[in-house]
C-alpha cells in the first residue's frame, strides 16, 4: 500500500515522485479506490493471500503426483497412467498437464482454457493425438505419452559451441566436435523407425552432423564419439 511504501522509502532515505493522476478524481481508478473502505482492502488482501497459498499447494500436489506416476525416457518423452490422470480433480489435472507440456514441449506455459480442452479430450477415452505448447500428447488406452512436437523445433541448424557442448532445443545436453550442426532427425529421410519409440518422438531427436557428413544420433545408437542427454523435464 502507498502508506507502507512511503514509510519504507523514508526509512532508507529514498525520495520519490508522486503522480498527480493518482489523486485526480476524474479517473475511475481513483474514484474506485476512494470508495473502498480500509476493511474492504484488508479483505481483498486476505483473499489474494489465500488464493496464492492454494495455487502453491496445487503446484506442489502436481509435482508430487508426477513424482510418483511419471516415467521419463532417455529419448526425451514421458508417460503417465491415463486413468489415474483422468481421476484427478480438475485444477490438479490442469497443473499436471501444464507441467508435462512445459517439461516435454517448448518449455512455455499455455492458456488454462486450452489445458481444460485437452484434459476433457483425454477423459473422453479417444486414442488419438493432440498438440499444445510445442508438445504432442498421444492418448493410448492405458497411458498418455507426451513428447516434443518436431514441427515446432527451429529449422535452422544449431552449431556445437567451441566448448564442445550445446543445450539443443532446451532439451538435450550434447557433447560433440565444436562447430558440428545439430538438427532434428525428422527433417532427414531414410531412417528406419525404431518400434519401441513413438514416431513423433523419434522425429524430434537430435542428429549431429560430423566431419565428412558422418551422422550421429545417440538415442538410436547411430554414430560414435558424441553424447546427448535429455535434461529438461519438471520445473
PDB file of C-alpha atoms in Angstrom, residues 67-226:
ATOM      1  CA  UNK A  67       6.974 -37.766  -8.946  1.00  0.00           C
ATOM      2  CA  UNK A  68       5.049 -41.000  -8.363  1.00  0.00           C
ATOM      3  CA  UNK A  69       3.348 -41.565 -11.704  1.00  0.00           C
ATOM      4  CA  UNK A  70       5.595 -40.083 -14.409  1.00  0.00           C
ATOM      5  CA  UNK A  71       8.039 -42.300 -16.276  1.00  0.00           C
ATOM      6  CA  UNK A  72      10.755 -40.319 -18.089  1.00  0.00           C
ATOM      7  CA  UNK A  73      12.501 -41.958 -21.043  1.00  0.00           C
ATOM      8  CA  UNK A  74      16.030 -41.030 -22.224  1.00  0.00           C
ATOM      9  CA  UNK A  75      14.683 -40.311 -25.704  1.00  0.00           C
ATOM     10  CA  UNK A  76      13.064 -37.184 -24.267  1.00  0.00           C
ATOM     11  CA  UNK A  77       9.467 -38.203 -23.645  1.00  0.00           C
ATOM     12  CA  UNK A  78       7.342 -39.329 -20.732  1.00  0.00           C
ATOM     13  CA  UNK A  79       4.312 -41.444 -19.901  1.00  0.00           C
ATOM     14  CA  UNK A  80       1.667 -41.292 -17.162  1.00  0.00           C
ATOM     15  CA  UNK A  81      -1.257 -43.625 -16.396  1.00  0.00           C
ATOM     16  CA  UNK A  82      -4.284 -42.318 -18.274  1.00  0.00           C
ATOM     17  CA  UNK A  83      -6.946 -43.475 -15.817  1.00  0.00           C
ATOM     18  CA  UNK A  84      -5.106 -42.025 -12.833  1.00  0.00           C
ATOM     19  CA  UNK A  85      -4.732 -38.691 -14.610  1.00  0.00           C
ATOM     20  CA  UNK A  86      -8.422 -38.652 -15.563  1.00  0.00           C
ATOM     21  CA  UNK A  87      -9.417 -39.284 -11.934  1.00  0.00           C
ATOM     22  CA  UNK A  88      -7.638 -36.177 -10.637  1.00  0.00           C
ATOM     23  CA  UNK A  89      -9.588 -33.109  -9.516  1.00  0.00           C
ATOM     24  CA  UNK A  90      -9.945 -30.556 -12.345  1.00  0.00           C
ATOM     25  CA  UNK A  91      -7.493 -27.962 -11.005  1.00  0.00           C
ATOM     26  CA  UNK A  92      -4.886 -30.618 -10.294  1.00  0.00           C
ATOM     27  CA  UNK A  93      -5.321 -32.103 -13.771  1.00  0.00           C
ATOM     28  CA  UNK A  94      -4.706 -28.667 -15.250  1.00  0.00           C
ATOM     29  CA  UNK A  95      -1.448 -28.203 -13.361  1.00  0.00           C
ATOM     30  CA  UNK A  96      -0.210 -31.723 -14.076  1.00  0.00           C
ATOM     31  CA  UNK A  97      -0.848 -31.204 -17.774  1.00  0.00           C
ATOM     32  CA  UNK A  98       0.832 -27.790 -17.652  1.00  0.00           C
ATOM     33  CA  UNK A  99       3.973 -29.288 -16.157  1.00  0.00           C
ATOM     34  CA  UNK A 100       4.023 -32.143 -18.663  1.00  0.00           C
ATOM     35  CA  UNK A 101       3.692 -29.784 -21.625  1.00  0.00           C
ATOM     36  CA  UNK A 102       6.346 -27.424 -20.270  1.00  0.00           C
ATOM     37  CA  UNK A 103       8.712 -30.274 -19.475  1.00  0.00           C
ATOM     38  CA  UNK A 104       8.482 -32.127 -22.768  1.00  0.00           C
ATOM     39  CA  UNK A 105       7.334 -29.393 -25.171  1.00  0.00           C
ATOM     40  CA  UNK A 106       8.675 -25.928 -25.949  1.00  0.00           C
ATOM     41  CA  UNK A 107       9.082 -25.020 -22.270  1.00  0.00           C
ATOM     42  CA  UNK A 108       6.408 -22.316 -22.188  1.00  0.00           C
ATOM     43  CA  UNK A 109       3.221 -22.029 -20.158  1.00  0.00           C
ATOM     44  CA  UNK A 110      -0.032 -22.369 -22.093  1.00  0.00           C
ATOM     45  CA  UNK A 111      -3.518 -20.949 -21.709  1.00  0.00           C
ATOM     46  CA  UNK A 112      -5.628 -22.620 -18.965  1.00  0.00           C
ATOM     47  CA  UNK A 113      -8.604 -22.867 -21.306  1.00  0.00           C
ATOM     48  CA  UNK A 114      -6.554 -24.887 -23.792  1.00  0.00           C
ATOM     49  CA  UNK A 115      -5.398 -27.143 -20.956  1.00  0.00           C
ATOM     50  CA  UNK A 116      -9.020 -27.766 -19.984  1.00  0.00           C
ATOM     51  CA  UNK A 117      -9.876 -28.612 -23.597  1.00  0.00           C
ATOM     52  CA  UNK A 118      -7.048 -31.171 -23.811  1.00  0.00           C
ATOM     53  CA  UNK A 119      -7.963 -32.552 -20.401  1.00  0.00           C
ATOM     54  CA  UNK A 120     -11.582 -33.112 -21.470  1.00  0.00           C
ATOM     55  CA  UNK A 121     -10.400 -34.825 -24.639  1.00  0.00           C
ATOM     56  CA  UNK A 122      -8.192 -37.184 -22.587  1.00  0.00           C
ATOM     57  CA  UNK A 123     -11.077 -38.060 -20.291  1.00  0.00           C
ATOM     58  CA  UNK A 124     -13.266 -38.740 -23.307  1.00  0.00           C
ATOM     59  CA  UNK A 125     -11.470 -42.007 -23.991  1.00  0.00           C
ATOM     60  CA  UNK A 126     -10.300 -41.448 -27.575  1.00  0.00           C
ATOM     61  CA  UNK A 127      -6.950 -42.778 -28.774  1.00  0.00           C
ATOM     62  CA  UNK A 128      -5.501 -40.078 -30.995  1.00  0.00           C
ATOM     63  CA  UNK A 129      -3.041 -37.187 -30.647  1.00  0.00           C
ATOM     64  CA  UNK A 130      -3.249 -33.508 -29.848  1.00  0.00           C
ATOM     65  CA  UNK A 131      -0.596 -30.776 -29.898  1.00  0.00           C
ATOM     66  CA  UNK A 132      -0.221 -27.891 -27.472  1.00  0.00           C
ATOM     67  CA  UNK A 133       2.676 -25.704 -26.366  1.00  0.00           C
ATOM     68  CA  UNK A 134       5.134 -27.401 -28.700  1.00  0.00           C
ATOM     69  CA  UNK A 135       4.278 -30.802 -27.260  1.00  0.00           C
ATOM     70  CA  UNK A 136       2.467 -33.834 -28.629  1.00  0.00           C
ATOM     71  CA  UNK A 137       0.034 -35.582 -26.277  1.00  0.00           C
ATOM     72  CA  UNK A 138      -0.737 -39.079 -27.528  1.00  0.00           C
ATOM     73  CA  UNK A 139      -3.623 -40.800 -25.760  1.00  0.00           C
ATOM     74  CA  UNK A 140      -3.222 -44.560 -25.642  1.00  0.00           C
ATOM     75  CA  UNK A 141      -5.609 -46.974 -23.971  1.00  0.00           C
ATOM     76  CA  UNK A 142      -3.622 -47.242 -20.723  1.00  0.00           C
ATOM     77  CA  UNK A 143      -1.163 -44.350 -20.836  1.00  0.00           C
ATOM     78  CA  UNK A 144      -0.595 -40.808 -22.023  1.00  0.00           C
ATOM     79  CA  UNK A 145       2.598 -40.246 -24.000  1.00  0.00           C
ATOM     80  CA  UNK A 146       3.991 -36.699 -24.011  1.00  0.00           C
ATOM     81  CA  UNK A 147       6.903 -35.580 -26.177  1.00  0.00           C
ATOM     82  CA  UNK A 148       8.219 -32.761 -28.335  1.00  0.00           C
ATOM     83  CA  UNK A 149       6.386 -31.607 -31.460  1.00  0.00           C
ATOM     84  CA  UNK A 150       9.095 -31.964 -34.107  1.00  0.00           C
ATOM     85  CA  UNK A 151       7.483 -29.429 -36.429  1.00  0.00           C
ATOM     86  CA  UNK A 152       7.915 -26.722 -33.776  1.00  0.00           C
ATOM     87  CA  UNK A 153      11.674 -27.202 -33.436  1.00  0.00           C
ATOM     88  CA  UNK A 154      13.553 -24.315 -35.145  1.00  0.00           C
ATOM     89  CA  UNK A 155      14.544 -25.270 -38.685  1.00  0.00           C
ATOM     90  CA  UNK A 156      17.974 -23.645 -38.670  1.00  0.00           C
ATOM     91  CA  UNK A 157      20.809 -25.973 -37.563  1.00  0.00           C
ATOM     92  CA  UNK A 158      22.336 -25.273 -34.168  1.00  0.00           C
ATOM     93  CA  UNK A 159      26.137 -25.367 -34.033  1.00  0.00           C
ATOM     94  CA  UNK A 160      28.021 -27.013 -31.181  1.00  0.00           C
ATOM     95  CA  UNK A 161      29.914 -24.341 -29.250  1.00  0.00           C
ATOM     96  CA  UNK A 162      33.695 -24.085 -29.123  1.00  0.00           C
ATOM     97  CA  UNK A 163      33.482 -25.777 -25.736  1.00  0.00           C
ATOM     98  CA  UNK A 164      32.226 -28.908 -27.483  1.00  0.00           C
ATOM     99  CA  UNK A 165      28.846 -28.635 -25.782  1.00  0.00           C
ATOM    100  CA  UNK A 166      25.385 -27.310 -26.557  1.00  0.00           C
ATOM    101  CA  UNK A 167      21.944 -27.452 -24.962  1.00  0.00           C
ATOM    102  CA  UNK A 168      19.904 -28.257 -28.040  1.00  0.00           C
ATOM    103  CA  UNK A 169      16.233 -27.233 -28.230  1.00  0.00           C
ATOM    104  CA  UNK A 170      16.385 -26.619 -24.487  1.00  0.00           C
ATOM    105  CA  UNK A 171      16.160 -30.404 -24.012  1.00  0.00           C
ATOM    106  CA  UNK A 172      19.329 -32.316 -24.847  1.00  0.00           C
ATOM    107  CA  UNK A 173      22.801 -31.635 -23.459  1.00  0.00           C
ATOM    108  CA  UNK A 174      25.048 -32.599 -26.379  1.00  0.00           C
ATOM    109  CA  UNK A 175      28.801 -33.089 -26.433  1.00  0.00           C
ATOM    110  CA  UNK A 176      30.301 -33.225 -29.928  1.00  0.00           C
ATOM    111  CA  UNK A 177      33.119 -31.684 -32.001  1.00  0.00           C
ATOM    112  CA  UNK A 178      32.880 -27.869 -32.000  1.00  0.00           C
ATOM    113  CA  UNK A 179      31.027 -26.455 -34.976  1.00  0.00           C
ATOM    114  CA  UNK A 180      29.040 -29.610 -35.657  1.00  0.00           C
ATOM    115  CA  UNK A 181      25.500 -28.803 -36.877  1.00  0.00           C
ATOM    116  CA  UNK A 182      22.611 -30.301 -34.921  1.00  0.00           C
ATOM    117  CA  UNK A 183      19.166 -30.780 -36.484  1.00  0.00           C
ATOM    118  CA  UNK A 184      16.080 -32.857 -35.639  1.00  0.00           C
ATOM    119  CA  UNK A 185      16.269 -36.267 -37.252  1.00  0.00           C
ATOM    120  CA  UNK A 186      12.726 -35.877 -38.570  1.00  0.00           C
ATOM    121  CA  UNK A 187      13.991 -33.461 -41.236  1.00  0.00           C
ATOM    122  CA  UNK A 188      16.132 -36.240 -42.752  1.00  0.00           C
ATOM    123  CA  UNK A 189      14.683 -39.126 -44.735  1.00  0.00           C
ATOM    124  CA  UNK A 190      15.941 -42.678 -44.820  1.00  0.00           C
ATOM    125  CA  UNK A 191      15.987 -43.600 -41.140  1.00  0.00           C
ATOM    126  CA  UNK A 192      14.282 -46.808 -40.133  1.00  0.00           C
ATOM    127  CA  UNK A 193      11.604 -46.461 -37.481  1.00  0.00           C
ATOM    128  CA  UNK A 194      12.567 -47.865 -34.103  1.00  0.00           C
ATOM    129  CA  UNK A 195       9.453 -49.685 -32.960  1.00  0.00           C
ATOM    130  CA  UNK A 196       9.973 -49.075 -29.245  1.00  0.00           C
ATOM    131  CA  UNK A 197       9.894 -45.275 -29.713  1.00  0.00           C
ATOM    132  CA  UNK A 198       6.798 -43.344 -30.830  1.00  0.00           C
ATOM    133  CA  UNK A 199       7.281 -41.982 -34.341  1.00  0.00           C
ATOM    134  CA  UNK A 200       6.762 -38.365 -33.260  1.00  0.00           C
ATOM    135  CA  UNK A 201       9.410 -38.812 -30.560  1.00  0.00           C
ATOM    136  CA  UNK A 202      11.941 -40.231 -32.995  1.00  0.00           C
ATOM    137  CA  UNK A 203      11.313 -37.306 -35.348  1.00  0.00           C
ATOM    138  CA  UNK A 204      12.246 -34.866 -32.563  1.00  0.00           C
ATOM    139  CA  UNK A 205      15.582 -36.470 -31.656  1.00  0.00           C
ATOM    140  CA  UNK A 206      18.834 -34.561 -32.270  1.00  0.00           C
ATOM    141  CA  UNK A 207      21.021 -35.589 -35.179  1.00  0.00           C
ATOM    142  CA  UNK A 208      24.632 -34.388 -35.128  1.00  0.00           C
ATOM    143  CA  UNK A 209      26.397 -33.937 -38.464  1.00  0.00           C
ATOM    144  CA  UNK A 210      30.094 -34.718 -38.128  1.00  0.00           C
ATOM    145  CA  UNK A 211      33.077 -34.230 -40.419  1.00  0.00           C
ATOM    146  CA  UNK A 212      32.759 -35.965 -43.788  1.00  0.00           C
ATOM    147  CA  UNK A 213      28.948 -35.847 -43.469  1.00  0.00           C
ATOM    148  CA  UNK A 214      29.008 -38.698 -40.990  1.00  0.00           C
ATOM    149  CA  UNK A 215      25.995 -38.512 -38.713  1.00  0.00           C
ATOM    150  CA  UNK A 216      25.345 -39.446 -35.115  1.00  0.00           C
ATOM    151  CA  UNK A 217      22.064 -39.992 -33.284  1.00  0.00           C
ATOM    152  CA  UNK A 218      22.999 -41.155 -29.764  1.00  0.00           C
ATOM    153  CA  UNK A 219      19.422 -42.129 -28.794  1.00  0.00           C
ATOM    154  CA  UNK A 220      19.308 -44.533 -31.768  1.00  0.00           C
ATOM    155  CA  UNK A 221      22.858 -45.841 -31.221  1.00  0.00           C
ATOM    156  CA  UNK A 222      23.976 -44.328 -34.521  1.00  0.00           C
ATOM    157  CA  UNK A 223      27.496 -42.904 -34.776  1.00  0.00           C
ATOM    158  CA  UNK A 224      30.145 -42.562 -32.104  1.00  0.00           C
ATOM    159  CA  UNK A 225      32.123 -40.001 -30.129  1.00  0.00           C
ATOM    160  CA  UNK A 226      29.127 -37.855 -29.189  1.00  0.00           C
TER     161      UNK A 226
END
